[in-house]
Amino acid sequence: MKKKQYDLNFKKMVVAKGKEIGNMTAVARQHELDPKMVLRWAREMNRNDLDQLDGTSVKQSKFVPTAEDYAQLEKENEKLKKLFAEQALERDILKDLLKKTNPHLRIK
């Protein structure tokens, strides 16, 4: 089921009708809408920046990584690779040491 998008004028009209009547859920049912959605629209309409509201400004914008972000991630990735290699080497050294000190624990 595809999510239906309503334009700002329709939202304003529904919210204004709901405020006029004093019952948002009744207006929502008239227009066959979810009452929670209409109440959310009303909250959004009560904000101070209503004139700037275009219906999409309420949603957060997507994060667009920059070249700096990629460079930082590459540095961090290299650092983690080195750390992993050091830990693997340390683990192997400890295994060898354990085998030498406890011959009965040798894995065949």
C-alpha atoms as one frame of an Amber mdcrd trajectory, in Angstrom:
protein
   0.000   0.000   0.000   1.488   3.304  -1.090   1.654   6.167   1.388  -0.607
   9.016   0.306   0.762  12.563   0.362  -1.522  15.507   1.059  -0.702  19.048
  -0.016  -0.352  21.882   2.485  -3.591  23.638   1.468  -5.640  20.501   2.145
  -3.954  20.083   5.531  -4.680  23.711   6.439  -8.312  23.333   5.381  -8.811
  20.165   7.464  -7.128  21.672  10.534  -9.112  24.923  10.206 -12.354  22.934
   9.971 -11.360  20.923  13.018 -10.621  24.064  15.036 -13.891  25.610  13.924
 -15.906  22.580  14.984 -13.702  21.878  17.984 -13.338  18.190  17.170 -10.404
  17.081  15.018 -11.375  13.408  15.028 -14.829  14.149  13.599 -13.277  16.132
  10.742 -10.771  13.327  10.179 -13.601  10.808   9.875 -15.454  13.108   7.461
 -12.456  13.113   5.150 -11.662   9.429   5.816  -8.315  10.260   7.426  -6.526
   8.876  10.460  -7.373  11.097  13.479  -3.784  10.855  14.764  -2.512  12.232
  11.470  -4.903  15.200  11.625  -3.882  15.909  15.217  -0.231  15.837  14.127
  -1.059  18.292  11.332  -2.693  20.583  13.900   0.429  20.486  16.092   2.572
  21.316  13.058   0.264  24.190  12.119   0.577  25.691  15.621   4.292  26.194
  15.120   5.587  29.720  14.701   7.212  29.105  11.322   3.950  28.152   9.613
   4.598  30.527   6.713   7.790  28.653   5.897   6.115  25.261   6.182   6.014
  23.512   2.823   5.053  20.056   4.029   8.575  18.661   3.810  10.432  20.951
   6.195   9.138  18.985   9.176  11.089  15.947   8.019  14.812  15.859   8.651
  17.038  16.274   5.663  19.202  13.363   4.631  22.871  13.392   5.604  25.109
  13.912   2.591  28.714  12.962   3.333  31.495  15.234   2.114  35.016  14.435
   0.996  36.228  15.305   4.502  33.870  12.724   5.976  35.201  10.049   3.621
  38.805  10.949   4.457  38.063  10.767   8.166  36.356   7.382   7.738  39.308
   6.051   5.759  41.720   7.131   8.511  39.549   5.501  11.145  39.280   2.345
   9.038  43.073   2.097   8.698  43.479   2.668  12.439  41.009  -0.122  13.208
  42.719  -2.490  10.754  46.059  -1.916  12.495  44.488  -2.438  15.899  42.857
  -5.668  14.721  46.154  -6.943  13.287  47.983  -6.152  16.536  45.364  -7.983
  18.587  45.468 -11.004  16.254  49.261 -11.128  16.550  49.067 -10.817  20.325
  46.492 -13.615  20.464  48.706 -15.887  18.355  51.713 -15.163  20.563  49.701
 -15.985  23.678  48.462 -19.242  22.110  52.026 -20.283  21.293  53.161 -19.384
  24.791  50.325 -21.368  26.297  51.240 -24.418  24.192  54.889 -24.229  25.293
  54.123 -23.887  29.001  51.293 -26.452  29.019  52.075 -29.247  26.530  48.980
 -31.205  27.563  46.767 -28.374  26.164  48.122 -28.714  22.641  45.525 -28.737
  19.946  46.117 -31.379  17.326
